[in-house]
PDB file of C-alpha atoms and ligand atoms in Angstrom:
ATOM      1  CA  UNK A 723       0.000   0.000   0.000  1.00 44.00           C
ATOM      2  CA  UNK A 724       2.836   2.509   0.892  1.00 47.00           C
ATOM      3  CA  UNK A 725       4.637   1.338  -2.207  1.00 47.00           C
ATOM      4  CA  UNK A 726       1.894   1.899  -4.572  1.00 47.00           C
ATOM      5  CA  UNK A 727       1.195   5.257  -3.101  1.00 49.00           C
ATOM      6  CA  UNK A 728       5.127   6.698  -3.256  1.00 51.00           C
ATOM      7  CA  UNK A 729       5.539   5.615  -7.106  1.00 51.00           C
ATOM      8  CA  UNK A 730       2.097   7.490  -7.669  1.00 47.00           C
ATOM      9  CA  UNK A 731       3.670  10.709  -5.775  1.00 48.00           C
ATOM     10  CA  UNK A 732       7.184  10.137  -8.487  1.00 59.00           C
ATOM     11  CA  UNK A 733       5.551   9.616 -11.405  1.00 60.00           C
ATOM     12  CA  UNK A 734       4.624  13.541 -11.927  1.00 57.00           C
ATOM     13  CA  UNK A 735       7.888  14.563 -10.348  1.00 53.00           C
ATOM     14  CA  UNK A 736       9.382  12.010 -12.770  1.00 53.00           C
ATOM     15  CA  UNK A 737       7.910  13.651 -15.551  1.00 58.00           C
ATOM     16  CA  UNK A 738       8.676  16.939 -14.572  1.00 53.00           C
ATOM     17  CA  UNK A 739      12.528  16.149 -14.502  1.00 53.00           C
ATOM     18  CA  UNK A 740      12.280  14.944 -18.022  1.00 58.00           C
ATOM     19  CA  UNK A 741      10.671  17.830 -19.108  1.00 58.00           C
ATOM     20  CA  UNK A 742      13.485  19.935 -17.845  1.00 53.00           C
ATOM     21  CA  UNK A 743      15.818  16.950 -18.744  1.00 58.00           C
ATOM     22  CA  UNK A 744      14.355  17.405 -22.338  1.00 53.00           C
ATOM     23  CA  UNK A 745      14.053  21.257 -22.267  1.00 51.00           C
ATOM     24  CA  UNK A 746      18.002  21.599 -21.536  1.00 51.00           C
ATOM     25  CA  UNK A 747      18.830  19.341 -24.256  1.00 50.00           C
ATOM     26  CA  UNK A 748      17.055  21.101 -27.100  1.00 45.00           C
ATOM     27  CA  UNK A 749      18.191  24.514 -25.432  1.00 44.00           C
ATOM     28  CA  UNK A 750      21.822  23.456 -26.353  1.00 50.00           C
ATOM     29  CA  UNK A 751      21.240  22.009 -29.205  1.00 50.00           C
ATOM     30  CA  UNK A 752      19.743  25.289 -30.247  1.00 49.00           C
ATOM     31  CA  UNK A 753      22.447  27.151 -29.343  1.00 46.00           C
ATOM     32  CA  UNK A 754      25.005  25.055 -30.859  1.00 47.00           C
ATOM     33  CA  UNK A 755      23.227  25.390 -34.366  1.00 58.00           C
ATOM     34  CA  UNK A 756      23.096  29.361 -34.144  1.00 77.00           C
ATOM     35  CA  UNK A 757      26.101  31.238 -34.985  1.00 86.00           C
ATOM     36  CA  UNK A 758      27.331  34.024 -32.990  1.00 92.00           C
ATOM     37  CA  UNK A 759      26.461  37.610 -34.067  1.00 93.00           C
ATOM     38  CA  UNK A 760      28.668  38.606 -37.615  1.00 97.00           C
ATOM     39  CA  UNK A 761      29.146  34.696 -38.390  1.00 98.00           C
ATOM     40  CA  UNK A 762      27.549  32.807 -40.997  1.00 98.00           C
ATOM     41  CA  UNK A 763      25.992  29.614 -39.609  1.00 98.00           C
ATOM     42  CA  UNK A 764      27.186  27.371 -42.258  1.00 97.00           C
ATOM     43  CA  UNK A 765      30.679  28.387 -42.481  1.00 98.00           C
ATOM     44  CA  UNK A 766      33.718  27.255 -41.260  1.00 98.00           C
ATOM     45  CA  UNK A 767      35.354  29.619 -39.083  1.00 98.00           C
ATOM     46  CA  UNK A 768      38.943  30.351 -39.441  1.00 98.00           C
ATOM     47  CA  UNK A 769      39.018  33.733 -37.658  1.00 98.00           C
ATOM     48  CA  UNK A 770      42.275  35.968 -38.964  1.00 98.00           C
ATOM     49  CA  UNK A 771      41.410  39.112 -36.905  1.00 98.00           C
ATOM     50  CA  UNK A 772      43.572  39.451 -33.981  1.00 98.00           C
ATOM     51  CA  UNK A 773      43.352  42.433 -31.327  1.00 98.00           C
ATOM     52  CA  UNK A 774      46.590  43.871 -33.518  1.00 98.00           C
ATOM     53  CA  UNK A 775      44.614  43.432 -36.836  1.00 98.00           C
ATOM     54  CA  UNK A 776      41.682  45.695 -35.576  1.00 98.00           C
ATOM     55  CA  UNK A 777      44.376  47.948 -34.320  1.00 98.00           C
ATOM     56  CA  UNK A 778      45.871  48.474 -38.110  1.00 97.00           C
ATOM     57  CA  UNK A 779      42.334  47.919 -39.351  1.00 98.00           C
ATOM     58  CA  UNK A 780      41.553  51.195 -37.627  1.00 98.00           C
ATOM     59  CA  UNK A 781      44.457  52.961 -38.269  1.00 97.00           C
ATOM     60  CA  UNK A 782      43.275  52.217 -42.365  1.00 97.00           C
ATOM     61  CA  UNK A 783      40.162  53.390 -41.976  1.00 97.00           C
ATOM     62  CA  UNK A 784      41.241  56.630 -40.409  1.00 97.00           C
ATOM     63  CA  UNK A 785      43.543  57.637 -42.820  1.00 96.00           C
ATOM     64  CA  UNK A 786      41.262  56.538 -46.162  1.00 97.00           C
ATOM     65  CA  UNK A 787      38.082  57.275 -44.251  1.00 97.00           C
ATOM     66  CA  UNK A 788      38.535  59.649 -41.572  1.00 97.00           C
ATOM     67  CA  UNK A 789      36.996  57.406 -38.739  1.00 97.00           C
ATOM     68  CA  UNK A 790      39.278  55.723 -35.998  1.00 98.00           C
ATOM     69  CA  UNK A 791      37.347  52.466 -36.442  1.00 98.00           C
ATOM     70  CA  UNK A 792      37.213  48.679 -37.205  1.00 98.00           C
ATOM     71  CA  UNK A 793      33.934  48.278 -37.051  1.00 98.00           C
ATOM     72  CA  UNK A 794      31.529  47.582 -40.611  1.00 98.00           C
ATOM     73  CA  UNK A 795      28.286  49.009 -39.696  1.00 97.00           C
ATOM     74  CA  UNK A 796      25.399  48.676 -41.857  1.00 97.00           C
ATOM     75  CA  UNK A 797      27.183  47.586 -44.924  1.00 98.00           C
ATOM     76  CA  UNK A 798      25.844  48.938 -48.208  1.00 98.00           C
ATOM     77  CA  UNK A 799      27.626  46.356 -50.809  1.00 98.00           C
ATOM     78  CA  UNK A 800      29.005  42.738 -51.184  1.00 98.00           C
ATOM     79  CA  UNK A 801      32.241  42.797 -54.120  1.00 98.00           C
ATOM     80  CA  UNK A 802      33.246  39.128 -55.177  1.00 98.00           C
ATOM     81  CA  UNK A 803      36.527  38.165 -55.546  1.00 98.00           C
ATOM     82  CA  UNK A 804      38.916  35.282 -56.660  1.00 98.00           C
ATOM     83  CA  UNK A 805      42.274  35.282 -54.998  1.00 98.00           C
ATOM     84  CA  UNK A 806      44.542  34.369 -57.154  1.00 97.00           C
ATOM     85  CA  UNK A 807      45.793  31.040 -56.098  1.00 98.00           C
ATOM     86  CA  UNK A 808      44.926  27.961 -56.912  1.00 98.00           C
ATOM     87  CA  UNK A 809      44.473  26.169 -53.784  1.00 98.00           C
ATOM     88  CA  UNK A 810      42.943  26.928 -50.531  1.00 98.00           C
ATOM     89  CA  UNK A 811      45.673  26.687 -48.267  1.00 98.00           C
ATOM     90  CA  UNK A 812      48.207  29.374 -50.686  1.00 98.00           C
ATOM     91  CA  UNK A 813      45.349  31.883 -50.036  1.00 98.00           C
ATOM     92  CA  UNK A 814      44.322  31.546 -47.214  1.00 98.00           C
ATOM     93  CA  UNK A 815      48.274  31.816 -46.123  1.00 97.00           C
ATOM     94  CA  UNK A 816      48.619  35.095 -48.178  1.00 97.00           C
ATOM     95  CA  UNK A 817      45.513  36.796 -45.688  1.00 98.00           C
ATOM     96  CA  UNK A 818      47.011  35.291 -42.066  1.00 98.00           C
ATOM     97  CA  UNK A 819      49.795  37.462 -41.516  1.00 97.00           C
ATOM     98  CA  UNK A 820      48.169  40.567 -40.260  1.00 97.00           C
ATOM     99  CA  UNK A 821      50.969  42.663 -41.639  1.00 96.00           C
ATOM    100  CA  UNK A 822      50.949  43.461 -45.428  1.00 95.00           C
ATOM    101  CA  UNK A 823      53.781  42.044 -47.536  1.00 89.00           C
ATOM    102  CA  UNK A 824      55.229  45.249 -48.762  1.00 86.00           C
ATOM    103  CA  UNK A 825      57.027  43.816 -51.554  1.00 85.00           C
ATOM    104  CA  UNK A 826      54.447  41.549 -53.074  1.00 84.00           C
ATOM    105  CA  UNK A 827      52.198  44.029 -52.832  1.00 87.00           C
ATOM    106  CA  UNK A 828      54.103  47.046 -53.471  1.00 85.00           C
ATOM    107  CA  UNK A 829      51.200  48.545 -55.729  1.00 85.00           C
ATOM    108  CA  UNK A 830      49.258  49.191 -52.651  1.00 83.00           C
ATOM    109  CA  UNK A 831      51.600  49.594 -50.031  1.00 84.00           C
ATOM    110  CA  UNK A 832      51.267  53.531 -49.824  1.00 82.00           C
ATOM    111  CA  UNK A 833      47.787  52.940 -48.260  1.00 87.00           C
ATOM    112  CA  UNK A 834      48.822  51.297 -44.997  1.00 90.00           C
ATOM    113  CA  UNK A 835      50.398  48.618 -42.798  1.00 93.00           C
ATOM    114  CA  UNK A 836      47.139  46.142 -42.426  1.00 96.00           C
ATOM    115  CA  UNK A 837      47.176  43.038 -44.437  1.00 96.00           C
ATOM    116  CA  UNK A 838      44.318  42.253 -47.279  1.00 97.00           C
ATOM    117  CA  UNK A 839      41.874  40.396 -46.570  1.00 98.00           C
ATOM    118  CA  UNK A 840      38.385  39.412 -46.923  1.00 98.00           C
ATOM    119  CA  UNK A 841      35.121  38.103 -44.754  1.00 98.00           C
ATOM    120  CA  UNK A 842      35.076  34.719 -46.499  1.00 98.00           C
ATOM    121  CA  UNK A 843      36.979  32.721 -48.956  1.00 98.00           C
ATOM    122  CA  UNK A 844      35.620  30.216 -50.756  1.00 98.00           C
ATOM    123  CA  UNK A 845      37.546  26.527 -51.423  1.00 98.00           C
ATOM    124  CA  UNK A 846      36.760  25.445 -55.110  1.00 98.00           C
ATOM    125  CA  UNK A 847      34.696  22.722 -54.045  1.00 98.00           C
ATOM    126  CA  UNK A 848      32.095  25.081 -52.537  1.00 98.00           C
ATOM    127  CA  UNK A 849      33.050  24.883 -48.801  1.00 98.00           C
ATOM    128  CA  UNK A 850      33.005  28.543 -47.119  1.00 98.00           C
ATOM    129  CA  UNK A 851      35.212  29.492 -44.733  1.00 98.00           C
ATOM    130  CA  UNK A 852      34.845  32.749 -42.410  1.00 98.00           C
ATOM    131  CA  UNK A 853      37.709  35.019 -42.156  1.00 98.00           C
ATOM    132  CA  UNK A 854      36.378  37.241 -40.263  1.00 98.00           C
ATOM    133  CA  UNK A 855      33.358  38.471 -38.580  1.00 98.00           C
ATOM    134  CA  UNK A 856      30.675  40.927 -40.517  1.00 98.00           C
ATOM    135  CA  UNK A 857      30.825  43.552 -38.092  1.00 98.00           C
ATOM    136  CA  UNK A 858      34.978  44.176 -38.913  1.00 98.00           C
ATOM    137  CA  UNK A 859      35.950  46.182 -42.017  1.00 98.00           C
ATOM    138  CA  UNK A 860      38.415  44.007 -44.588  1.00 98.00           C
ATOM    139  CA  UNK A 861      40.856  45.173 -46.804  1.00 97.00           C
ATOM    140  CA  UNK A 862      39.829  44.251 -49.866  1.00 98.00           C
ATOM    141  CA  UNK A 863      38.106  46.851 -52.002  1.00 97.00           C
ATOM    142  CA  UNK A 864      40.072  50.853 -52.283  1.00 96.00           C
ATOM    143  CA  UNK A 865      37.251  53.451 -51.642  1.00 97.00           C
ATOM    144  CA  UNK A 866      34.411  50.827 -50.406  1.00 98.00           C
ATOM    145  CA  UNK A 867      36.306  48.649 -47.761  1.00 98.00           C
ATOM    146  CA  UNK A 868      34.143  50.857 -44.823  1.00 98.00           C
ATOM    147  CA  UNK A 869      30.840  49.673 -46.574  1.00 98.00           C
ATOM    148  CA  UNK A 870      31.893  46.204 -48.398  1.00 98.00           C
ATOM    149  CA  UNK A 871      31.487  42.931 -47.437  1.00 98.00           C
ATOM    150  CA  UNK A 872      33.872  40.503 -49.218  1.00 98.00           C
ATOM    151  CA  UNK A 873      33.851  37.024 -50.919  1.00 98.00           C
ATOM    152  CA  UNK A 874      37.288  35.471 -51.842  1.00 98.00           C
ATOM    153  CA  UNK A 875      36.972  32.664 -54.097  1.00 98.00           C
ATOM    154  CA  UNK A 876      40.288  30.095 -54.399  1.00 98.00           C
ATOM    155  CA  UNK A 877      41.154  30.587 -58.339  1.00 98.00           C
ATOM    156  CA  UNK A 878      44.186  31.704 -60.199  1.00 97.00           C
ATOM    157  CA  UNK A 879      42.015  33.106 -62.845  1.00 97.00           C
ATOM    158  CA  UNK A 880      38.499  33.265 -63.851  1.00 97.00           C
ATOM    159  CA  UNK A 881      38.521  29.994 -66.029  1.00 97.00           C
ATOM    160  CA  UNK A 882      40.041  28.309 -62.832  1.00 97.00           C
ATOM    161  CA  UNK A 883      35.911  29.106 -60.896  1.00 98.00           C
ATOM    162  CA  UNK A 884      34.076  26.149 -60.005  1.00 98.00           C
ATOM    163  CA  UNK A 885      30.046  25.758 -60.607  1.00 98.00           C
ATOM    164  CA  UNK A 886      30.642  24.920 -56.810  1.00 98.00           C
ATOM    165  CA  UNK A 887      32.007  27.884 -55.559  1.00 98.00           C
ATOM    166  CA  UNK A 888      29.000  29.955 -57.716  1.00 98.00           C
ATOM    167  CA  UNK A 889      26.661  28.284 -56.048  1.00 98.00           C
ATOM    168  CA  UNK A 890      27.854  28.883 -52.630  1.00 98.00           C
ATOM    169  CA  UNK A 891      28.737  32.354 -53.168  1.00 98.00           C
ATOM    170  CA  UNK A 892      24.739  33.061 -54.590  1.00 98.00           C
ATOM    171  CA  UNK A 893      23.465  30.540 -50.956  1.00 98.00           C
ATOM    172  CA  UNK A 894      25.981  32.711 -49.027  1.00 98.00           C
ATOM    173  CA  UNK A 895      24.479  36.162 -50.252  1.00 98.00           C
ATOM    174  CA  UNK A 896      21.285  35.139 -49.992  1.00 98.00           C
ATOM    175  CA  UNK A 897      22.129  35.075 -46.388  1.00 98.00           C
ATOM    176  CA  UNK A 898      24.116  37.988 -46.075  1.00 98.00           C
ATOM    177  CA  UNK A 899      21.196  40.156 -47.400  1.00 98.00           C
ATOM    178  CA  UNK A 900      18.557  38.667 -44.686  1.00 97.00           C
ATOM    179  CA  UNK A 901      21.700  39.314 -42.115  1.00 97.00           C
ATOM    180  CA  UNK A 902      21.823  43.105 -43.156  1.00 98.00           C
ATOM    181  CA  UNK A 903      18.686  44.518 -45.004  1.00 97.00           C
ATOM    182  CA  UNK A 904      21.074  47.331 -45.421  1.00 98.00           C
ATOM    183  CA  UNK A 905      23.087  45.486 -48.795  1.00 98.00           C
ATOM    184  CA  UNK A 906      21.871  47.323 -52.213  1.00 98.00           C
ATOM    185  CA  UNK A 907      24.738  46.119 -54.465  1.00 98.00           C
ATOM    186  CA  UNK A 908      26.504  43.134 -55.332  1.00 98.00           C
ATOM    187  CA  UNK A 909      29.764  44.115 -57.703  1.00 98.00           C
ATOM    188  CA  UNK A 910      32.271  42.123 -59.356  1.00 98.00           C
ATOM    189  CA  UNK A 911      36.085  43.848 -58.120  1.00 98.00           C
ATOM    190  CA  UNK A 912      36.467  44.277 -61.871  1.00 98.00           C
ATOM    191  CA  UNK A 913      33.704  47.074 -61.522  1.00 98.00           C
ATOM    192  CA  UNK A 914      35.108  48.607 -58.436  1.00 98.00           C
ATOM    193  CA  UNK A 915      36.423  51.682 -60.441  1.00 96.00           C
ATOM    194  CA  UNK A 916      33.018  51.981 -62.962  1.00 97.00           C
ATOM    195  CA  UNK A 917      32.006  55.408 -62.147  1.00 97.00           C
ATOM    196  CA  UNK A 918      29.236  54.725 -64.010  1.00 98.00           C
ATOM    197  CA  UNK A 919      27.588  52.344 -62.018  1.00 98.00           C
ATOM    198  CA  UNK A 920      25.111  53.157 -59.437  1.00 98.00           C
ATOM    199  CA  UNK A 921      27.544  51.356 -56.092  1.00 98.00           C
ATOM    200  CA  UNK A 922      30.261  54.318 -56.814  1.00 98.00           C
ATOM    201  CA  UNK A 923      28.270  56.473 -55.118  1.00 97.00           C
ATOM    202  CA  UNK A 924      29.587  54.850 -52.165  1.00 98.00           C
ATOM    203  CA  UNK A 925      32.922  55.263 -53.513  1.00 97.00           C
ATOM    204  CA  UNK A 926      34.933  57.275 -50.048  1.00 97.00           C
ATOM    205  CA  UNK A 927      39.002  58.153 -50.082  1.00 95.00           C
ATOM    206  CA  UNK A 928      40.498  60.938 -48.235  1.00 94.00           C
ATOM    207  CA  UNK A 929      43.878  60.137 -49.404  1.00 92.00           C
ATOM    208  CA  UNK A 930      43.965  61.707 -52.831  1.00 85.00           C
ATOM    209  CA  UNK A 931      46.961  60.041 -54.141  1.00 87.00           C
ATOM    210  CA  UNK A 932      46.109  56.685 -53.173  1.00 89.00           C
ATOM    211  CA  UNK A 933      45.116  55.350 -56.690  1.00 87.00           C
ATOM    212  CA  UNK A 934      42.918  52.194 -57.423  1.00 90.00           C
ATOM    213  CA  UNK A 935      44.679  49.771 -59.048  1.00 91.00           C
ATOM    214  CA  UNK A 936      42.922  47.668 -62.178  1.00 93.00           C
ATOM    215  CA  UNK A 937      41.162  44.484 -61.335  1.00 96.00           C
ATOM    216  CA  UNK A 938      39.951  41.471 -63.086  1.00 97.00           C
ATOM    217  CA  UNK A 939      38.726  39.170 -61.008  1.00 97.00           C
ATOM    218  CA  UNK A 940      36.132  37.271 -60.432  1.00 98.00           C
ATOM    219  CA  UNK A 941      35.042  37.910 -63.913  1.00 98.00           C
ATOM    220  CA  UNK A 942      32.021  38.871 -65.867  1.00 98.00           C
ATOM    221  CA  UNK A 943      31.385  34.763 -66.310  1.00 98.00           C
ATOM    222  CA  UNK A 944      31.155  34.314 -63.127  1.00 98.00           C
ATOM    223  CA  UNK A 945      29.499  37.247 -61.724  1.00 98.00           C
ATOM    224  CA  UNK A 946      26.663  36.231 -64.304  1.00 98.00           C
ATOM    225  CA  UNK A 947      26.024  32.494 -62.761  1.00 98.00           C
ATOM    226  CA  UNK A 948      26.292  33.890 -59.475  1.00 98.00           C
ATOM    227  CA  UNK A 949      23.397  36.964 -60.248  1.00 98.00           C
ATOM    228  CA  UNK A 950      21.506  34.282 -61.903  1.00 98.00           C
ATOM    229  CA  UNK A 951      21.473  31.694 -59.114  1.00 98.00           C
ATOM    230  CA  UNK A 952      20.497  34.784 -56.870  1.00 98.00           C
ATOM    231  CA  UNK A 953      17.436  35.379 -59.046  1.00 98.00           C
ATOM    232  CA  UNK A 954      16.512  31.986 -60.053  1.00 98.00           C
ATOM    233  CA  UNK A 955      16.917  30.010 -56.600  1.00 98.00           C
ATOM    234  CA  UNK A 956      16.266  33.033 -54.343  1.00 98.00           C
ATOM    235  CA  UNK A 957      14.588  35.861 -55.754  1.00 98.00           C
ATOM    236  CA  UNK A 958      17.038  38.181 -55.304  1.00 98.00           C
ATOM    237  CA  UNK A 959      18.225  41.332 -57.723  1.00 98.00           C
ATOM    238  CA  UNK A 960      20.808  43.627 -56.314  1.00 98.00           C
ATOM    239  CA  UNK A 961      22.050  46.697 -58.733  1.00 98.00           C
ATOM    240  CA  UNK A 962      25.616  46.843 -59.465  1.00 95.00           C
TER     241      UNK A 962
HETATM  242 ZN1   ZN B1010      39.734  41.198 -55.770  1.00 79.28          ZN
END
């Protein structure tokens, strides 16, 4: 009799522990799906900003746009790249070093200490890696880098783009643009310089004799898959 009356008195309390049992479980699980704030949920992170980084990032953005900051707020523009290389681990050694190589990249050298760079970079089999978070400004565009999120894509040259890499550069937009309602354009870097385009109103330098430098990458070809996936899987236009 006193048996049968104690396991009547558990069972609720029972069932309350599993609630809570089951209420932790999914609360973690939740959390270890979402990505922190200024990372992509489906990319690998690979961080490259260190404390020094932000330091030079800021000291950029002072002298090309007169504000002591590292921070990219509301960003205006996404500019697709390809870096160059043909494999994942050459690039993504030429953005670690926070420093920029002066000699390799003597073109550019005039216009600061910080290292290029870029938010993500793209493998050629479509697998994203995150560079750094949204909310930091990158080196990677002159005269939009305080607006401009950036896409590296592993390539030495536009023929060297995978369908892969178009496709997860349109997927990774997409979510860009529901992360920051703010983005208006999407540019190839080979239109950085087109005054005639609507982004270049955008277009900030306060160092006058820092000059852009010509561009070719990612390519019309590829820009053209990637707008197409964005309209055809997404339903997404941005103006160039
Ligand atoms: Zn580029």
């Amino acid at each position: 009799m006193r048996k049968e009356r104690r396991s009547c008195l558990d069972r609720p309390v029972l069932a309350l522990f599993a609630a809570v049992a089951l209420l932790v479980v999914c609360c973690a699980a939740t959390a270890a799906l979402a990505a922190p704030p200024g990372f992509d949920p489906e990319a690998k992170v690979l961080n490259i900003f260190t404390p020094l980084r932000l330091k030079l990032t800021a000291e950029y953005s002072q002298e090309h746009y007169g504000t002591y900051t590292a921070d990219l707020k509301q960003p205006k523009m996404i500019v697709l790249h390809y870096t160059a290389f043909h494999t994942f681990d050459d690039s993504y050694k030429f953005f670690l070093p926070p420093y920029l190589d002066t000699e390799e990249r003597a073109d550019i050298s005039s216009g600061g200490l910080v290292n290029v760079s870029a938010h993500y970079l793209v493998d050629r089999d479509g697998t994203i890696y995150q560079l750094a978070s949204e909310d930091v400004i990158c080196r990677h565009v002159i005269g939009f880098n305080y607006t401009a999120i950036g896409i590296e894509n592993v390539g030495d040259g536009a023929d060297d783009l995978t369908p892969a890499q178009a496709r997860a550069n349109a997927a990774l937009v997409n979510r860009i643009v529901k992360r920051h309602p703010s983005i208006e354009y999407l540019i190839g870097h080979q239109q950085y310089q087109n005054s005639n385009l609507p982004h270049f109103k955008l277009y900030l330098e306060k160092d006058r004799s820092y000059q852009f430098t010509p561009k070719q990458d990612p390519g019309f070809i590829f820009l053209k898959r990637v707008r197409k996936l964005l309209r055809e899987s997404y339903g997404i236009v941005l103006k160039n």
